[in-house]
């Protein structure tokens, strides 16, 4: 299926900010500002939230062809040389958007500085996605697959800490809180890691 059929696009709104004059560290009253960059999840700096078009739970895409797409789970704004994509038909979970980002980056791999990844061209690209026997996108399978991968990585980390004798390392309260949230979120993950799904384009 075509990207333009399943995604709504958001482009940068007019503003008077220049990247070089904006803070590069999180600042109170500011939100992540996305540009065409391969680093830091596409975040180049931070811009004032007031007056900005605040977006959240979307995919950001660099428009110059040499940067990957990123999933933006938190509030952000588009600064320049990029756009954001939101799935049209339903609200997607974090895991489902992460799955879509991987698929989208395979599509974007053909683009570069001399063949820029503007939405006019990218919207016409076909994206392969898993689907159910009745032809619908298999959202539950996408979710299960990502959660299974995340759970495997957590198990690998726990095994590494045990082997290296770091299992009883004392965490800061912030680290412990983050780990508890992560562990609880993926404790009841179900299956899906070995699932083989048909793809529809």
PDB file of C-alpha atoms in Angstrom:
ATOM      1  CA  UNK A   1       0.000   0.000   0.000  1.00  0.00           C
ATOM      2  CA  UNK A   2       1.108   3.581  -0.623  1.00  0.00           C
ATOM      3  CA  UNK A   3       2.422   5.658   2.257  1.00  0.00           C
ATOM      4  CA  UNK A   4       0.154   8.524   1.245  1.00  0.00           C
ATOM      5  CA  UNK A   5      -2.870   6.278   1.713  1.00  0.00           C
ATOM      6  CA  UNK A   6      -2.162   5.415   5.327  1.00  0.00           C
ATOM      7  CA  UNK A   7      -0.376   8.495   6.718  1.00  0.00           C
ATOM      8  CA  UNK A   8      -1.432  12.097   7.296  1.00  0.00           C
ATOM      9  CA  UNK A   9       1.488  14.491   6.857  1.00  0.00           C
ATOM     10  CA  UNK A  10       2.384  17.501   9.025  1.00  0.00           C
ATOM     11  CA  UNK A  11       4.912  20.049   7.772  1.00  0.00           C
ATOM     12  CA  UNK A  12       6.797  22.804   9.638  1.00  0.00           C
ATOM     13  CA  UNK A  13       4.725  25.887  10.374  1.00  0.00           C
ATOM     14  CA  UNK A  14       6.093  29.399   9.953  1.00  0.00           C
ATOM     15  CA  UNK A  15       8.269  30.676  12.792  1.00  0.00           C
ATOM     16  CA  UNK A  16      11.162  33.067  13.333  1.00  0.00           C
ATOM     17  CA  UNK A  17      13.551  30.671  15.068  1.00  0.00           C
ATOM     18  CA  UNK A  18      17.015  29.775  13.830  1.00  0.00           C
ATOM     19  CA  UNK A  19      18.590  26.547  15.004  1.00  0.00           C
ATOM     20  CA  UNK A  20      21.907  28.134  15.956  1.00  0.00           C
ATOM     21  CA  UNK A  21      20.186  30.460  18.445  1.00  0.00           C
ATOM     22  CA  UNK A  22      18.109  27.775  20.190  1.00  0.00           C
ATOM     23  CA  UNK A  23      19.219  25.770  23.260  1.00  0.00           C
ATOM     24  CA  UNK A  24      20.628  22.304  22.645  1.00  0.00           C
ATOM     25  CA  UNK A  25      19.703  21.012  26.109  1.00  0.00           C
ATOM     26  CA  UNK A  26      16.178  20.503  27.525  1.00  0.00           C
ATOM     27  CA  UNK A  27      14.876  23.785  28.907  1.00  0.00           C
ATOM     28  CA  UNK A  28      11.707  24.559  30.856  1.00  0.00           C
ATOM     29  CA  UNK A  29       8.984  25.833  28.555  1.00  0.00           C
ATOM     30  CA  UNK A  30      10.708  24.401  25.476  1.00  0.00           C
ATOM     31  CA  UNK A  31       9.999  21.233  23.481  1.00  0.00           C
ATOM     32  CA  UNK A  32      12.080  19.074  21.166  1.00  0.00           C
ATOM     33  CA  UNK A  33      12.668  20.679  17.765  1.00  0.00           C
ATOM     34  CA  UNK A  34      13.071  18.221  14.892  1.00  0.00           C
ATOM     35  CA  UNK A  35      15.265  18.776  11.836  1.00  0.00           C
ATOM     36  CA  UNK A  36      16.916  16.563   9.229  1.00  0.00           C
ATOM     37  CA  UNK A  37      19.601  14.911  11.350  1.00  0.00           C
ATOM     38  CA  UNK A  38      20.783  11.352  11.904  1.00  0.00           C
ATOM     39  CA  UNK A  39      21.504  11.956  15.593  1.00  0.00           C
ATOM     40  CA  UNK A  40      19.587  12.227  18.855  1.00  0.00           C
ATOM     41  CA  UNK A  41      16.309  10.806  17.489  1.00  0.00           C
ATOM     42  CA  UNK A  42      16.081  13.703  15.057  1.00  0.00           C
ATOM     43  CA  UNK A  43      16.197  16.321  17.827  1.00  0.00           C
ATOM     44  CA  UNK A  44      18.554  19.167  16.931  1.00  0.00           C
ATOM     45  CA  UNK A  45      17.590  21.668  19.636  1.00  0.00           C
ATOM     46  CA  UNK A  46      14.653  22.917  21.693  1.00  0.00           C
ATOM     47  CA  UNK A  47      12.146  25.639  20.812  1.00  0.00           C
ATOM     48  CA  UNK A  48       9.510  27.491  22.864  1.00  0.00           C
ATOM     49  CA  UNK A  49       6.331  25.465  23.292  1.00  0.00           C
ATOM     50  CA  UNK A  50       4.196  28.591  23.343  1.00  0.00           C
ATOM     51  CA  UNK A  51       3.057  29.383  19.823  1.00  0.00           C
ATOM     52  CA  UNK A  52       4.401  26.121  18.379  1.00  0.00           C
ATOM     53  CA  UNK A  53       2.355  23.446  16.639  1.00  0.00           C
ATOM     54  CA  UNK A  54       2.816  20.739  19.250  1.00  0.00           C
ATOM     55  CA  UNK A  55       2.813  17.174  17.907  1.00  0.00           C
ATOM     56  CA  UNK A  56       3.082  13.854  19.750  1.00  0.00           C
ATOM     57  CA  UNK A  57       3.023  10.105  19.085  1.00  0.00           C
ATOM     58  CA  UNK A  58       4.064  10.395  15.435  1.00  0.00           C
ATOM     59  CA  UNK A  59       6.948   9.576  13.110  1.00  0.00           C
ATOM     60  CA  UNK A  60       9.370  12.330  12.087  1.00  0.00           C
ATOM     61  CA  UNK A  61      11.096  12.143   8.705  1.00  0.00           C
ATOM     62  CA  UNK A  62      14.062  14.168   7.462  1.00  0.00           C
ATOM     63  CA  UNK A  63      13.226  15.761   4.116  1.00  0.00           C
ATOM     64  CA  UNK A  64      16.771  16.008   2.747  1.00  0.00           C
ATOM     65  CA  UNK A  65      17.173  12.288   2.142  1.00  0.00           C
ATOM     66  CA  UNK A  66      20.157  11.520   4.352  1.00  0.00           C
ATOM     67  CA  UNK A  67      18.449  11.014   7.730  1.00  0.00           C
ATOM     68  CA  UNK A  68      16.265   8.165   8.959  1.00  0.00           C
ATOM     69  CA  UNK A  69      12.738   8.337  10.292  1.00  0.00           C
ATOM     70  CA  UNK A  70      12.284   8.356  14.067  1.00  0.00           C
ATOM     71  CA  UNK A  71       9.358   7.629  16.359  1.00  0.00           C
ATOM     72  CA  UNK A  72       8.526  10.629  18.555  1.00  0.00           C
ATOM     73  CA  UNK A  73       6.632   9.492  21.647  1.00  0.00           C
ATOM     74  CA  UNK A  74       6.748  12.861  23.420  1.00  0.00           C
ATOM     75  CA  UNK A  75       5.734  16.390  22.513  1.00  0.00           C
ATOM     76  CA  UNK A  76       7.793  17.932  19.712  1.00  0.00           C
ATOM     77  CA  UNK A  77       7.674  20.567  16.989  1.00  0.00           C
ATOM     78  CA  UNK A  78       9.016  20.634  13.444  1.00  0.00           C
ATOM     79  CA  UNK A  79      11.783  23.197  12.986  1.00  0.00           C
ATOM     80  CA  UNK A  80      12.980  22.756   9.398  1.00  0.00           C
ATOM     81  CA  UNK A  81      13.822  20.251   6.621  1.00  0.00           C
ATOM     82  CA  UNK A  82      11.473  17.569   7.960  1.00  0.00           C
ATOM     83  CA  UNK A  83       7.873  16.461   8.291  1.00  0.00           C
ATOM     84  CA  UNK A  84       5.817  14.238  10.583  1.00  0.00           C
ATOM     85  CA  UNK A  85       3.523  11.319   9.811  1.00  0.00           C
ATOM     86  CA  UNK A  86       0.435  10.205  11.727  1.00  0.00           C
ATOM     87  CA  UNK A  87      -1.457   7.027  10.923  1.00  0.00           C
ATOM     88  CA  UNK A  88      -4.825   8.027   9.494  1.00  0.00           C
ATOM     89  CA  UNK A  89      -7.362   5.417  10.515  1.00  0.00           C
ATOM     90  CA  UNK A  90      -6.664   4.826  14.206  1.00  0.00           C
ATOM     91  CA  UNK A  91      -4.463   5.760  17.137  1.00  0.00           C
ATOM     92  CA  UNK A  92      -1.425   3.502  17.252  1.00  0.00           C
ATOM     93  CA  UNK A  93       0.549   2.320  20.264  1.00  0.00           C
ATOM     94  CA  UNK A  94       4.235   3.024  20.794  1.00  0.00           C
ATOM     95  CA  UNK A  95       5.131  -0.520  19.748  1.00  0.00           C
ATOM     96  CA  UNK A  96       3.101  -0.290  16.544  1.00  0.00           C
ATOM     97  CA  UNK A  97       4.783   2.983  15.581  1.00  0.00           C
ATOM     98  CA  UNK A  98       8.200   1.449  16.273  1.00  0.00           C
ATOM     99  CA  UNK A  99       7.362  -1.389  13.879  1.00  0.00           C
ATOM    100  CA  UNK A 100       6.260   1.115  11.227  1.00  0.00           C
ATOM    101  CA  UNK A 101       9.473   3.141  11.616  1.00  0.00           C
ATOM    102  CA  UNK A 102      11.561   0.073  10.760  1.00  0.00           C
ATOM    103  CA  UNK A 103       9.445  -0.590   7.658  1.00  0.00           C
ATOM    104  CA  UNK A 104       9.550   3.080   6.659  1.00  0.00           C
ATOM    105  CA  UNK A 105      13.334   3.294   6.985  1.00  0.00           C
ATOM    106  CA  UNK A 106      13.698   0.424   4.523  1.00  0.00           C
ATOM    107  CA  UNK A 107      11.695   2.501   2.042  1.00  0.00           C
ATOM    108  CA  UNK A 108      13.738   5.647   2.757  1.00  0.00           C
ATOM    109  CA  UNK A 109      17.088   3.886   2.242  1.00  0.00           C
ATOM    110  CA  UNK A 110      17.024   4.756  -1.485  1.00  0.00           C
ATOM    111  CA  UNK A 111      17.047   8.500  -0.791  1.00  0.00           C
ATOM    112  CA  UNK A 112      20.089  10.724  -0.283  1.00  0.00           C
ATOM    113  CA  UNK A 113      21.235  14.338  -0.598  1.00  0.00           C
ATOM    114  CA  UNK A 114      20.954  14.166  -4.389  1.00  0.00           C
ATOM    115  CA  UNK A 115      17.593  12.381  -4.256  1.00  0.00           C
ATOM    116  CA  UNK A 116      15.785  14.084  -1.391  1.00  0.00           C
ATOM    117  CA  UNK A 117      13.034  12.393   0.568  1.00  0.00           C
ATOM    118  CA  UNK A 118      10.323  15.024   0.249  1.00  0.00           C
ATOM    119  CA  UNK A 119       6.762  13.917   0.952  1.00  0.00           C
ATOM    120  CA  UNK A 120       5.650  14.472  -2.653  1.00  0.00           C
ATOM    121  CA  UNK A 121       7.864  11.537  -3.670  1.00  0.00           C
ATOM    122  CA  UNK A 122       7.785   9.467  -0.508  1.00  0.00           C
ATOM    123  CA  UNK A 123       3.979   9.486  -0.339  1.00  0.00           C
ATOM    124  CA  UNK A 124       3.884   7.456  -3.558  1.00  0.00           C
ATOM    125  CA  UNK A 125       6.203   4.740  -2.218  1.00  0.00           C
ATOM    126  CA  UNK A 126       4.844   1.293  -1.387  1.00  0.00           C
ATOM    127  CA  UNK A 127       5.400   0.031   2.159  1.00  0.00           C
ATOM    128  CA  UNK A 128       5.226  -3.706   2.965  1.00  0.00           C
ATOM    129  CA  UNK A 129       3.244  -4.446   6.137  1.00  0.00           C
ATOM    130  CA  UNK A 130       2.017  -7.665   7.763  1.00  0.00           C
ATOM    131  CA  UNK A 131      -1.666  -8.354   7.199  1.00  0.00           C
ATOM    132  CA  UNK A 132      -4.353 -10.737   8.385  1.00  0.00           C
ATOM    133  CA  UNK A 133      -5.991 -13.373   6.142  1.00  0.00           C
ATOM    134  CA  UNK A 134      -8.797 -10.915   5.341  1.00  0.00           C
ATOM    135  CA  UNK A 135      -6.312  -8.315   4.093  1.00  0.00           C
ATOM    136  CA  UNK A 136      -6.313  -5.933   7.078  1.00  0.00           C
ATOM    137  CA  UNK A 137      -3.088  -4.625   8.626  1.00  0.00           C
ATOM    138  CA  UNK A 138      -2.059  -6.980  11.452  1.00  0.00           C
ATOM    139  CA  UNK A 139      -1.671  -4.403  14.227  1.00  0.00           C
ATOM    140  CA  UNK A 140      -1.765  -6.947  17.068  1.00  0.00           C
ATOM    141  CA  UNK A 141       1.005  -8.984  15.458  1.00  0.00           C
ATOM    142  CA  UNK A 142       3.117  -5.838  15.013  1.00  0.00           C
ATOM    143  CA  UNK A 143       2.670  -5.025  18.695  1.00  0.00           C
ATOM    144  CA  UNK A 144       3.494  -8.563  19.844  1.00  0.00           C
ATOM    145  CA  UNK A 145       6.617  -8.708  17.674  1.00  0.00           C
ATOM    146  CA  UNK A 146       8.084  -5.460  19.052  1.00  0.00           C
ATOM    147  CA  UNK A 147       7.272  -6.365  22.656  1.00  0.00           C
ATOM    148  CA  UNK A 148       8.918  -9.753  22.196  1.00  0.00           C
ATOM    149  CA  UNK A 149      12.092  -8.096  20.888  1.00  0.00           C
ATOM    150  CA  UNK A 150      12.142  -5.645  23.796  1.00  0.00           C
ATOM    151  CA  UNK A 151      11.633  -8.452  26.308  1.00  0.00           C
ATOM    152  CA  UNK A 152      14.495 -10.436  24.753  1.00  0.00           C
ATOM    153  CA  UNK A 153      16.817  -7.445  25.105  1.00  0.00           C
ATOM    154  CA  UNK A 154      15.815  -7.031  28.739  1.00  0.00           C
ATOM    155  CA  UNK A 155      16.534 -10.709  29.404  1.00  0.00           C
ATOM    156  CA  UNK A 156      19.934 -10.358  27.707  1.00  0.00           C
ATOM    157  CA  UNK A 157      20.742  -7.369  29.899  1.00  0.00           C
ATOM    158  CA  UNK A 158      19.734  -9.215  33.053  1.00  0.00           C
ATOM    159  CA  UNK A 159      21.867 -12.216  32.036  1.00  0.00           C
ATOM    160  CA  UNK A 160      24.840  -9.936  31.328  1.00  0.00           C
ATOM    161  CA  UNK A 161      24.535  -8.254  34.724  1.00  0.00           C
ATOM    162  CA  UNK A 162      24.435 -11.652  36.426  1.00  0.00           C
ATOM    163  CA  UNK A 163      27.491 -13.011  34.579  1.00  0.00           C
ATOM    164  CA  UNK A 164      29.538  -9.870  35.230  1.00  0.00           C
ATOM    165  CA  UNK A 165      28.605  -9.722  38.900  1.00  0.00           C
ATOM    166  CA  UNK A 166      26.670  -6.491  38.502  1.00  0.00           C
ATOM    167  CA  UNK A 167      23.287  -8.012  39.314  1.00  0.00           C
ATOM    168  CA  UNK A 168      23.241  -6.419  42.773  1.00  0.00           C
ATOM    169  CA  UNK A 169      24.475  -3.036  41.589  1.00  0.00           C
ATOM    170  CA  UNK A 170      22.770  -0.268  43.527  1.00  0.00           C
ATOM    171  CA  UNK A 171      20.682   1.915  41.247  1.00  0.00           C
ATOM    172  CA  UNK A 172      19.742   5.514  41.829  1.00  0.00           C
ATOM    173  CA  UNK A 173      16.033   6.054  42.628  1.00  0.00           C
ATOM    174  CA  UNK A 174      15.524   7.399  39.108  1.00  0.00           C
ATOM    175  CA  UNK A 175      17.213   4.369  37.510  1.00  0.00           C
ATOM    176  CA  UNK A 176      15.241   1.944  39.664  1.00  0.00           C
ATOM    177  CA  UNK A 177      11.971   3.673  38.788  1.00  0.00           C
ATOM    178  CA  UNK A 178      12.731   3.540  35.057  1.00  0.00           C
ATOM    179  CA  UNK A 179      13.699  -0.149  35.231  1.00  0.00           C
ATOM    180  CA  UNK A 180      10.538  -1.027  37.181  1.00  0.00           C
ATOM    181  CA  UNK A 181       8.356   0.676  34.584  1.00  0.00           C
ATOM    182  CA  UNK A 182      10.168  -1.107  31.760  1.00  0.00           C
ATOM    183  CA  UNK A 183       9.979  -4.506  33.463  1.00  0.00           C
ATOM    184  CA  UNK A 184       6.289  -4.174  34.345  1.00  0.00           C
ATOM    185  CA  UNK A 185       5.391  -3.034  30.856  1.00  0.00           C
ATOM    186  CA  UNK A 186       6.824  -6.135  29.219  1.00  0.00           C
ATOM    187  CA  UNK A 187       6.134  -8.757  31.898  1.00  0.00           C
ATOM    188  CA  UNK A 188       2.963 -10.026  30.221  1.00  0.00           C
ATOM    189  CA  UNK A 189       4.113  -9.758  26.658  1.00  0.00           C
ATOM    190  CA  UNK A 190       2.559 -12.902  25.163  1.00  0.00           C
ATOM    191  CA  UNK A 191       3.931 -14.519  22.012  1.00  0.00           C
ATOM    192  CA  UNK A 192       4.678 -13.254  18.561  1.00  0.00           C
ATOM    193  CA  UNK A 193       8.463 -13.288  18.334  1.00  0.00           C
ATOM    194  CA  UNK A 194       8.571 -16.255  15.995  1.00  0.00           C
ATOM    195  CA  UNK A 195       5.488 -15.292  14.046  1.00  0.00           C
ATOM    196  CA  UNK A 196       5.766 -15.356  10.266  1.00  0.00           C
ATOM    197  CA  UNK A 197       3.340 -12.953   8.651  1.00  0.00           C
ATOM    198  CA  UNK A 198       2.311 -12.334   5.057  1.00  0.00           C
ATOM    199  CA  UNK A 199       3.158  -8.866   3.775  1.00  0.00           C
ATOM    200  CA  UNK A 200       0.896  -6.594   1.792  1.00  0.00           C
ATOM    201  CA  UNK A 201       2.151  -3.644  -0.259  1.00  0.00           C
TER     202      UNK A 201
END
